[in-house]
mmCIF file of C-alpha atoms and ligand atoms in Angstrom:
data_model
loop_
_atom_site.group_PDB
_atom_site.id
_atom_site.type_symbol
_atom_site.label_atom_id
_atom_site.label_comp_id
_atom_site.label_asym_id
_atom_site.label_seq_id
_atom_site.Cartn_x
_atom_site.Cartn_y
_atom_site.Cartn_z
ATOM 1 C CA MET A 685 -4.827 13.027 7.102
ATOM 2 C CA ASN A 686 -6.947 12.324 3.878
ATOM 3 C CA ASN A 687 -7.871 9.126 2.084
ATOM 4 C CA ASN A 688 -5.642 6.122 2.689
ATOM 5 C CA SER A 689 -4.742 7.036 6.207
ATOM 6 C CA ASN A 690 -4.232 3.828 7.134
ATOM 7 C CA PHE A 691 -1.372 1.116 6.391
ATOM 8 C CA LEU A 692 -0.227 -2.188 6.971
ATOM 9 C CA ILE A 693 2.383 -3.170 9.476
ATOM 10 C CA ILE A 694 3.934 -6.622 8.383
ATOM 11 C CA LEU A 695 5.221 -8.259 11.519
ATOM 12 C CA VAL A 696 7.850 -10.715 10.819
ATOM 13 C CA GLY A 697 9.656 -13.329 13.398
ATOM 14 C CA LEU A 698 10.219 -17.258 14.987
ATOM 15 C CA PRO A 699 7.270 -18.916 17.138
ATOM 16 C CA ALA A 700 8.060 -17.455 20.527
ATOM 17 C CA SER A 701 9.855 -14.318 19.393
ATOM 18 C CA GLY A 702 7.258 -12.600 20.823
ATOM 19 C CA LYS A 703 5.123 -10.643 17.899
ATOM 20 C CA SER A 704 2.199 -11.432 19.248
ATOM 21 C CA THR A 705 3.232 -9.450 22.713
ATOM 22 C CA PHE A 706 4.618 -6.484 20.816
ATOM 23 C CA ALA A 707 1.430 -6.465 18.020
ATOM 24 C CA LEU A 708 -0.816 -5.887 21.004
ATOM 25 C CA LYS A 709 1.403 -3.041 22.590
ATOM 26 C CA LEU A 710 2.120 -1.558 18.922
ATOM 27 C CA LYS A 711 -1.634 -1.900 18.708
ATOM 28 C CA LYS A 712 -2.271 0.884 21.134
ATOM 29 C CA LYS A 713 0.497 3.015 20.362
ATOM 30 C CA LEU A 714 -0.769 3.438 17.063
ATOM 31 C CA GLU A 715 -4.491 3.922 17.997
ATOM 32 C CA SER A 716 -3.502 6.834 20.438
ATOM 33 C CA ASN A 717 -0.871 8.271 18.078
ATOM 34 C CA PHE A 718 -3.035 8.237 14.540
ATOM 35 C CA GLN A 719 -6.509 8.038 15.753
ATOM 36 C CA LYS A 720 -7.452 5.278 14.410
ATOM 37 C CA LYS A 721 -8.729 1.088 14.889
ATOM 38 C CA VAL A 722 -5.620 -0.785 14.401
ATOM 39 C CA LYS A 723 -6.469 -4.669 13.719
ATOM 40 C CA ILE A 724 -4.418 -7.425 14.470
ATOM 41 C CA ILE A 725 -4.331 -10.219 12.349
ATOM 42 C CA ASP A 726 -3.073 -13.755 14.200
ATOM 43 C CA PRO A 727 -3.181 -17.004 11.945
ATOM 44 C CA ASP A 728 -3.237 -18.464 15.501
ATOM 45 C CA ILE A 729 -6.247 -16.965 16.308
ATOM 46 C CA ILE A 730 -8.312 -17.845 13.230
ATOM 47 C CA ARG A 731 -7.053 -21.391 13.410
ATOM 48 C CA GLY A 732 -7.928 -21.797 17.051
ATOM 49 C CA ILE A 733 -11.657 -20.712 16.214
ATOM 50 C CA ALA A 734 -11.904 -22.375 13.025
ATOM 51 C CA PHE A 735 -10.387 -25.563 14.392
ATOM 52 C CA PRO A 736 -10.336 -25.594 18.258
ATOM 53 C CA ASN A 737 -9.555 -29.244 18.812
ATOM 54 C CA SER A 738 -6.360 -30.056 17.010
ATOM 55 C CA PHE A 739 -3.512 -28.949 14.884
ATOM 56 C CA ASP A 740 -3.812 -30.526 11.041
ATOM 57 C CA PHE A 741 -1.410 -29.850 8.086
ATOM 58 C CA LYS A 742 -4.333 -29.944 6.097
ATOM 59 C CA ASN A 743 -6.330 -27.132 7.551
ATOM 60 C CA GLU A 744 -3.141 -24.515 6.883
ATOM 61 C CA PRO A 745 -4.248 -23.731 3.272
ATOM 62 C CA GLN A 746 -7.817 -22.706 4.549
ATOM 63 C CA ILE A 747 -6.606 -20.817 7.172
ATOM 64 C CA ARG A 748 -3.634 -18.812 5.249
ATOM 65 C CA GLU A 749 -6.451 -17.853 2.584
ATOM 66 C CA LYS A 750 -8.400 -16.683 5.531
ATOM 67 C CA ASN A 751 -5.862 -14.559 7.264
ATOM 68 C CA ILE A 752 -5.210 -13.163 3.755
ATOM 69 C CA GLN A 753 -8.467 -12.092 3.444
ATOM 70 C CA SER A 754 -9.033 -10.812 6.871
ATOM 71 C CA VAL A 755 -6.001 -8.559 6.130
ATOM 72 C CA ARG A 756 -7.718 -7.330 2.744
ATOM 73 C CA ILE A 757 -10.969 -6.837 4.476
ATOM 74 C CA HIS A 758 -9.780 -4.540 7.777
ATOM 75 C CA LEU A 759 -7.576 -2.588 5.138
ATOM 76 C CA THR A 760 -10.112 -1.642 2.918
ATOM 77 C CA LYS A 761 -12.401 -0.822 5.934
ATOM 78 C CA GLY A 762 -9.909 1.920 6.574
ATOM 79 C CA GLN A 763 -8.164 0.123 9.622
ATOM 80 C CA ILE A 764 -4.410 0.096 10.248
ATOM 81 C CA VAL A 765 -3.636 -4.062 10.093
ATOM 82 C CA ILE A 766 -1.087 -5.369 11.636
ATOM 83 C CA SER A 767 -0.086 -9.074 10.286
ATOM 84 C CA ASP A 768 0.782 -10.819 13.207
ATOM 85 C CA ASP A 769 2.057 -13.949 11.534
ATOM 86 C CA LEU A 770 5.620 -15.751 10.946
ATOM 87 C CA ASN A 771 6.160 -14.507 7.335
ATOM 88 C CA TYR A 772 9.183 -15.845 7.366
ATOM 89 C CA TYR A 773 8.914 -16.733 3.626
ATOM 90 C CA SER A 774 9.481 -13.817 1.187
ATOM 91 C CA SER A 775 6.091 -14.941 -0.754
ATOM 92 C CA MET A 776 4.170 -14.589 2.498
ATOM 93 C CA ARG A 777 5.721 -10.639 2.791
ATOM 94 C CA HIS A 778 4.868 -10.366 -0.681
ATOM 95 C CA ASP A 779 1.339 -11.631 -0.669
ATOM 96 C CA LEU A 780 0.718 -9.082 2.191
ATOM 97 C CA LYS A 781 2.491 -6.467 -0.362
ATOM 98 C CA LEU A 782 -0.046 -7.226 -2.924
ATOM 99 C CA ILE A 783 -2.868 -6.635 -0.718
ATOM 100 C CA ALA A 784 -1.511 -3.428 0.362
ATOM 101 C CA ASP A 785 -0.618 -2.339 -3.601
ATOM 102 C CA SER A 786 -3.734 -2.908 -4.634
ATOM 103 C CA LEU A 787 -5.406 -1.114 -2.420
ATOM 104 C CA ASN A 788 -2.862 1.887 -3.151
ATOM 105 C CA ILE A 789 -1.532 1.863 0.898
ATOM 106 C CA LYS A 790 2.157 1.681 2.417
ATOM 107 C CA PHE A 791 3.118 -1.068 4.658
ATOM 108 C CA TYR A 792 5.866 -1.477 7.009
ATOM 109 C CA ILE A 793 7.700 -4.389 7.578
ATOM 110 C CA VAL A 794 9.033 -4.896 10.675
ATOM 111 C CA HIS A 795 11.205 -7.963 12.038
ATOM 112 C CA ILE A 796 10.834 -9.038 16.022
ATOM 113 C CA SER A 797 14.557 -10.424 15.497
ATOM 114 C CA THR A 798 14.625 -12.409 18.898
ATOM 115 C CA PRO A 799 17.426 -15.136 18.571
ATOM 116 C CA LEU A 800 16.148 -18.470 18.284
ATOM 117 C CA LYS A 801 17.953 -19.755 21.413
ATOM 118 C CA ILE A 802 15.303 -16.995 23.418
ATOM 119 C CA CYS A 803 12.621 -18.449 21.327
ATOM 120 C CA LEU A 804 13.372 -22.056 22.273
ATOM 121 C CA LYS A 805 13.777 -21.404 25.795
ATOM 122 C CA ARG A 806 10.331 -19.227 25.513
ATOM 123 C CA ASN A 807 8.430 -21.945 24.174
ATOM 124 C CA GLU A 808 9.707 -24.545 26.541
ATOM 125 C CA GLU A 809 8.799 -21.912 29.385
ATOM 126 C CA ARG A 810 5.073 -21.923 27.891
ATOM 127 C CA GLY A 811 4.923 -25.257 27.843
ATOM 128 C CA LYS A 812 5.783 -25.835 24.337
ATOM 129 C CA PRO A 813 2.529 -25.256 22.361
ATOM 130 C CA ILE A 814 5.187 -26.257 19.386
ATOM 131 C CA PRO A 815 7.792 -28.497 19.128
ATOM 132 C CA ASN A 816 11.010 -26.768 19.298
ATOM 133 C CA LYS A 817 11.831 -29.149 16.170
ATOM 134 C CA VAL A 818 9.491 -26.907 14.288
ATOM 135 C CA ILE A 819 10.742 -23.570 15.349
ATOM 136 C CA GLN A 820 14.534 -24.641 14.652
ATOM 137 C CA ASN A 821 12.806 -25.627 11.014
ATOM 138 C CA ILE A 822 11.521 -22.931 10.321
ATOM 139 C CA TYR A 823 14.698 -20.789 11.190
ATOM 140 C CA ASN A 824 16.226 -22.778 8.420
ATOM 141 C CA LYS A 825 13.895 -21.714 6.086
ATOM 142 C CA PHE A 826 13.921 -18.043 6.748
ATOM 143 C CA ASP A 827 13.878 -15.899 3.787
ATOM 144 C CA ASN A 828 16.690 -13.327 4.579
ATOM 145 C CA PHE A 829 15.572 -9.699 3.565
ATOM 146 C CA ASN A 830 17.008 -7.359 0.741
ATOM 147 C CA LYS A 831 16.640 -9.784 -1.907
ATOM 148 C CA TYR A 832 14.181 -7.510 -3.432
ATOM 149 C CA LYS A 833 13.802 -3.596 -2.788
ATOM 150 C CA TRP A 834 10.383 -4.056 -0.794
ATOM 151 C CA ASP A 835 11.532 -6.752 1.228
ATOM 152 C CA THR A 836 13.847 -4.612 3.735
ATOM 153 C CA PRO A 837 12.666 -4.279 7.340
ATOM 154 C CA PHE A 838 11.598 -0.663 8.170
ATOM 155 C CA GLU A 839 12.346 -1.315 11.988
ATOM 156 C CA THR A 840 14.125 -4.025 13.386
ATOM 157 C CA TYR A 841 13.353 -5.223 17.220
ATOM 158 C CA ASP A 842 15.782 -6.918 18.887
ATOM 159 C CA ILE A 843 15.221 -7.334 22.377
ATOM 160 C CA THR A 844 19.043 -8.183 22.749
ATOM 161 C CA GLN A 845 19.689 -5.258 21.820
ATOM 162 C CA THR A 846 16.835 -2.775 22.610
ATOM 163 C CA SER A 847 16.392 -2.348 26.070
ATOM 164 C CA ASP A 848 13.678 0.549 26.418
ATOM 165 C CA GLU A 849 10.952 -1.060 24.800
ATOM 166 C CA ILE A 850 8.425 2.110 25.469
ATOM 167 C CA GLN A 851 10.825 4.127 23.340
ATOM 168 C CA PHE A 852 11.373 1.728 20.694
ATOM 169 C CA LEU A 853 7.404 1.855 20.323
ATOM 170 C CA GLU A 854 7.620 5.702 20.412
ATOM 171 C CA ILE A 855 10.452 5.724 17.732
ATOM 172 C CA LEU A 856 8.523 3.253 15.175
ATOM 173 C CA SER A 857 5.301 5.126 15.584
ATOM 174 C CA ASN A 858 6.852 8.152 15.188
ATOM 175 C CA LYS A 859 9.230 7.569 12.212
ATOM 176 C CA ILE A 860 5.747 5.660 10.151
ATOM 177 C CA ALA A 861 3.879 9.225 10.621
ATOM 178 C CA LEU A 862 6.707 10.628 9.243
ATOM 179 C CA ASN A 863 7.128 8.671 6.127
ATOM 180 C CA PHE A 864 3.253 8.297 5.423
ATOM 181 C CA LYS A 865 3.512 12.498 5.545
ATOM 182 C CA GLU A 866 6.496 12.571 2.792
ATOM 183 C CA GLN A 867 4.170 9.784 0.996
ATOM 184 C CA GLN A 868 1.131 11.958 1.010
ATOM 185 C CA LYS A 869 3.106 15.165 -0.088
ATOM 186 C CA GLY A 870 4.729 12.966 -2.904
ATOM 187 C CA LYS A 871 1.413 11.955 -4.254
ATOM 188 C CA GLU A 872 -0.187 15.432 -3.997
ATOM 189 C CA SER A 873 2.868 17.213 -6.024
ATOM 190 C CA LEU A 874 2.931 14.061 -8.640
ATOM 191 C CA LYS A 875 -1.088 14.559 -8.655
ATOM 192 C CA LYS A 876 -0.392 18.242 -9.675
ATOM 193 C CA LYS A 877 2.678 17.267 -12.267
ATOM 194 C CA HIS A 878 0.640 14.441 -14.048
ATOM 195 C CA SER A 879 -3.128 15.076 -14.204
ATOM 196 C CA PRO A 880 -4.077 17.814 -15.955
ATOM 197 C CA SER A 881 -7.238 19.892 -15.225
ATOM 198 C CA ILE A 882 -9.853 18.936 -18.115
ATOM 199 C CA ARG A 883 -9.268 22.792 -18.779
ATOM 200 C CA GLU A 884 -5.543 22.373 -19.282
ATOM 201 C CA LYS A 885 -6.077 18.964 -21.301
ATOM 202 C CA LEU A 886 -8.531 21.024 -23.509
ATOM 203 C CA ASP A 887 -6.436 23.892 -23.891
ATOM 204 C CA LEU A 888 -3.242 21.626 -24.775
ATOM 205 C CA ILE A 889 -5.167 19.488 -27.446
ATOM 206 C CA THR A 890 -7.162 21.890 -29.389
ATOM 207 C CA ARG A 891 -3.974 24.116 -29.646
ATOM 208 C CA LYS A 892 -1.734 21.310 -31.117
ATOM 209 C CA TYR A 893 -4.619 20.671 -33.900
ATOM 210 C CA VAL A 894 -5.227 24.500 -34.675
ATOM 211 C CA GLY A 895 -1.533 24.783 -35.340
ATOM 212 C CA GLU A 896 -1.191 22.034 -37.493
ATOM 213 C CA LEU A 897 -4.549 23.247 -39.106
ATOM 214 C CA LEU A 898 -3.250 26.517 -39.835
ATOM 215 C CA LYS A 899 -0.247 25.363 -41.277
ATOM 216 C CA ASN A 900 -2.884 24.707 -44.554
ATOM 217 C CA PRO A 901 -2.902 28.223 -46.247
ATOM 218 C CA LYS A 902 -6.686 26.942 -46.831
ATOM 219 C CA TYR A 903 -7.741 27.956 -42.920
ATOM 220 C CA GLN A 904 -4.935 30.879 -42.558
ATOM 221 C CA MET A 905 -7.706 33.010 -44.200
ATOM 222 C CA SER A 906 -9.846 32.045 -41.170
ATOM 223 C CA LYS A 907 -7.241 32.336 -38.506
ATOM 224 C CA ASP A 908 -8.713 34.695 -35.988
ATOM 225 C CA THR A 909 -12.143 33.038 -35.996
ATOM 226 C CA ILE A 910 -10.707 29.366 -35.675
ATOM 227 C CA LEU A 911 -8.374 30.995 -32.548
ATOM 228 C CA GLU A 912 -11.793 32.572 -30.973
ATOM 229 C CA PHE A 913 -13.888 29.116 -31.893
ATOM 230 C CA ARG A 914 -10.963 27.120 -30.091
ATOM 231 C CA LYS A 915 -11.335 29.219 -27.302
ATOM 232 C CA LEU A 916 -15.452 29.077 -27.252
ATOM 233 C CA PHE A 917 -15.250 25.337 -27.779
ATOM 234 C CA ILE A 918 -12.496 24.808 -24.265
ATOM 235 C CA LYS A 919 -15.347 26.836 -22.808
ATOM 236 C CA SER A 920 -18.176 24.888 -23.850
ATOM 237 C CA ARG A 921 -16.730 21.391 -22.752
ATOM 238 C CA ALA A 922 -14.535 22.615 -19.546
ATOM 239 C CA ASN A 923 -17.025 20.356 -17.272
ATOM 240 C CA GLU A 924 -16.613 17.142 -19.409
ATOM 241 C CA GLU A 925 -14.145 14.608 -18.714
ATOM 242 C CA LEU A 926 -12.826 13.383 -22.575
ATOM 243 C CA ASP A 927 -10.108 11.065 -23.456
ATOM 244 C CA VAL A 928 -7.589 12.694 -25.952
ATOM 245 C CA ASN A 929 -9.346 10.953 -29.336
ATOM 246 C CA LYS A 930 -12.334 12.004 -28.166
ATOM 247 C CA ILE A 931 -11.018 15.528 -27.571
ATOM 248 C CA ILE A 932 -10.004 15.988 -30.916
ATOM 249 C CA GLU A 933 -12.821 14.183 -32.823
ATOM 250 C CA ALA A 934 -15.294 16.742 -31.035
ATOM 251 C CA PHE A 935 -13.333 19.723 -31.990
ATOM 252 C CA LYS A 936 -13.131 18.652 -35.179
ATOM 253 C CA LEU A 937 -16.990 18.477 -35.559
ATOM 254 C CA TYR A 938 -17.567 21.605 -33.460
ATOM 255 C CA LEU A 939 -15.213 23.644 -35.940
ATOM 256 C CA ASN A 940 -16.922 21.701 -39.488
ATOM 257 C CA LYS A 941 -19.821 22.929 -38.358
ATOM 258 C CA LYS A 942 -18.881 26.656 -37.195
ATOM 259 C CA LEU A 943 -16.602 27.149 -40.169
ATOM 260 C CA LYS A 944 -19.636 25.077 -42.474
ATOM 261 C CA VAL A 945 -16.696 23.249 -44.264
HETATM 262 P P1 LIG B 107 4.490 -14.834 18.770
HETATM 263 O O1 LIG B 107 3.406 -14.339 18.770
HETATM 264 O O2 LIG B 107 5.986 -14.443 18.107
HETATM 265 O O3 LIG B 107 5.124 -16.232 18.840
HETATM 266 P P2 LIG B 107 4.436 -14.200 21.333
HETATM 267 O O4 LIG B 107 4.620 -12.731 21.778
HETATM 268 O O5 LIG B 107 2.900 -14.986 21.888
HETATM 269 O O6 LIG B 107 5.216 -14.965 20.777
HETATM 270 O O7 LIG B 107 5.566 -14.951 22.953
HETATM 271 C C1 LIG B 107 6.042 -15.645 23.270
HETATM 272 C C2 LIG B 107 6.178 -16.031 24.750
HETATM 273 O O8 LIG B 107 7.217 -14.809 25.008
HETATM 274 C C3 LIG B 107 5.321 -15.652 25.979
HETATM 275 O O9 LIG B 107 5.447 -16.511 26.695
HETATM 276 C C4 LIG B 107 5.532 -14.169 26.123
HETATM 277 O O10 LIG B 107 5.027 -14.177 27.329
HETATM 278 C C5 LIG B 107 7.081 -13.950 25.954
HETATM 279 N N1 LIG B 107 7.581 -12.673 25.994
HETATM 280 C C6 LIG B 107 6.919 -12.023 24.621
HETATM 281 N N2 LIG B 107 7.205 -10.809 24.625
HETATM 282 C C7 LIG B 107 8.379 -10.852 25.377
HETATM 283 C C8 LIG B 107 9.587 -10.047 26.165
HETATM 284 N N3 LIG B 107 9.532 -8.818 25.534
HETATM 285 N N4 LIG B 107 10.548 -10.447 27.183
HETATM 286 C C9 LIG B 107 10.172 -11.550 28.196
HETATM 287 N N5 LIG B 107 9.417 -12.437 27.208
HETATM 288 C C10 LIG B 107 8.406 -12.189 26.356
HETATM 289 MG MG1 LIG B 108 1.453 -15.125 18.402
#
């Protein structure tokens, strides 16, 4: 694989839905399948390091900012990134999409859709690090998918439906690889179609210009010479990256000089 062979996984799920557990397993799977470093960005870890002693709402904007910055930094390094955040607002997912778009890389939303009841139970089992009320609240505010075309889960992991987690990870990883390859192919054919070589550009633009010029009877007499000069001009400029206007200007000057008009 060539440039931009990394991508972003956007996990979405309630607290205690199993995101961090899933992220670790997915990291292992992707690292072995893609031969690339996978970085998990978990705001809980960022918070724990920056503010180890207590939870304070006033720190949250700073943590969000740091979270977003970390995603960008690791993607820029070429790593595969898993955003292990709640991402329950569409706007949170959009922030991440913007990063991926700006770096021209793909993102995949994976919804860990563990039912609320199970999340509450798990939360209790692990000693209620978050009040159950908060989880209920997040559940109520959760932005549903599909309001925007981009905001659609690539895959949904529902433990009440999926019994074989290993198989799920395998399928997910393969699906990403396949999607990724298709995208690369798409990019290449787009390149071929839409970015002509300098030579092709020169050829097209000067041909058009000469076509117009030769409508003038004054130039008809030197038609063969002009056509020959056109060829020579293309040869002499084939290594320069010029925009359309500059090509026309340069060609005009070139012809005037050669024809001494
Ligand atoms: P999150 O990161 O979404 O808050 P965690 O991955 O920390 O969730 O998991 C929350 C709790 O649920 C933990 O106690 C974890 O051991 C448990 N857990 C996670 N995944 C599973 C699973 N597939 N089956 C059973 N328990 C799980
Ligand atoms: Mg977690």
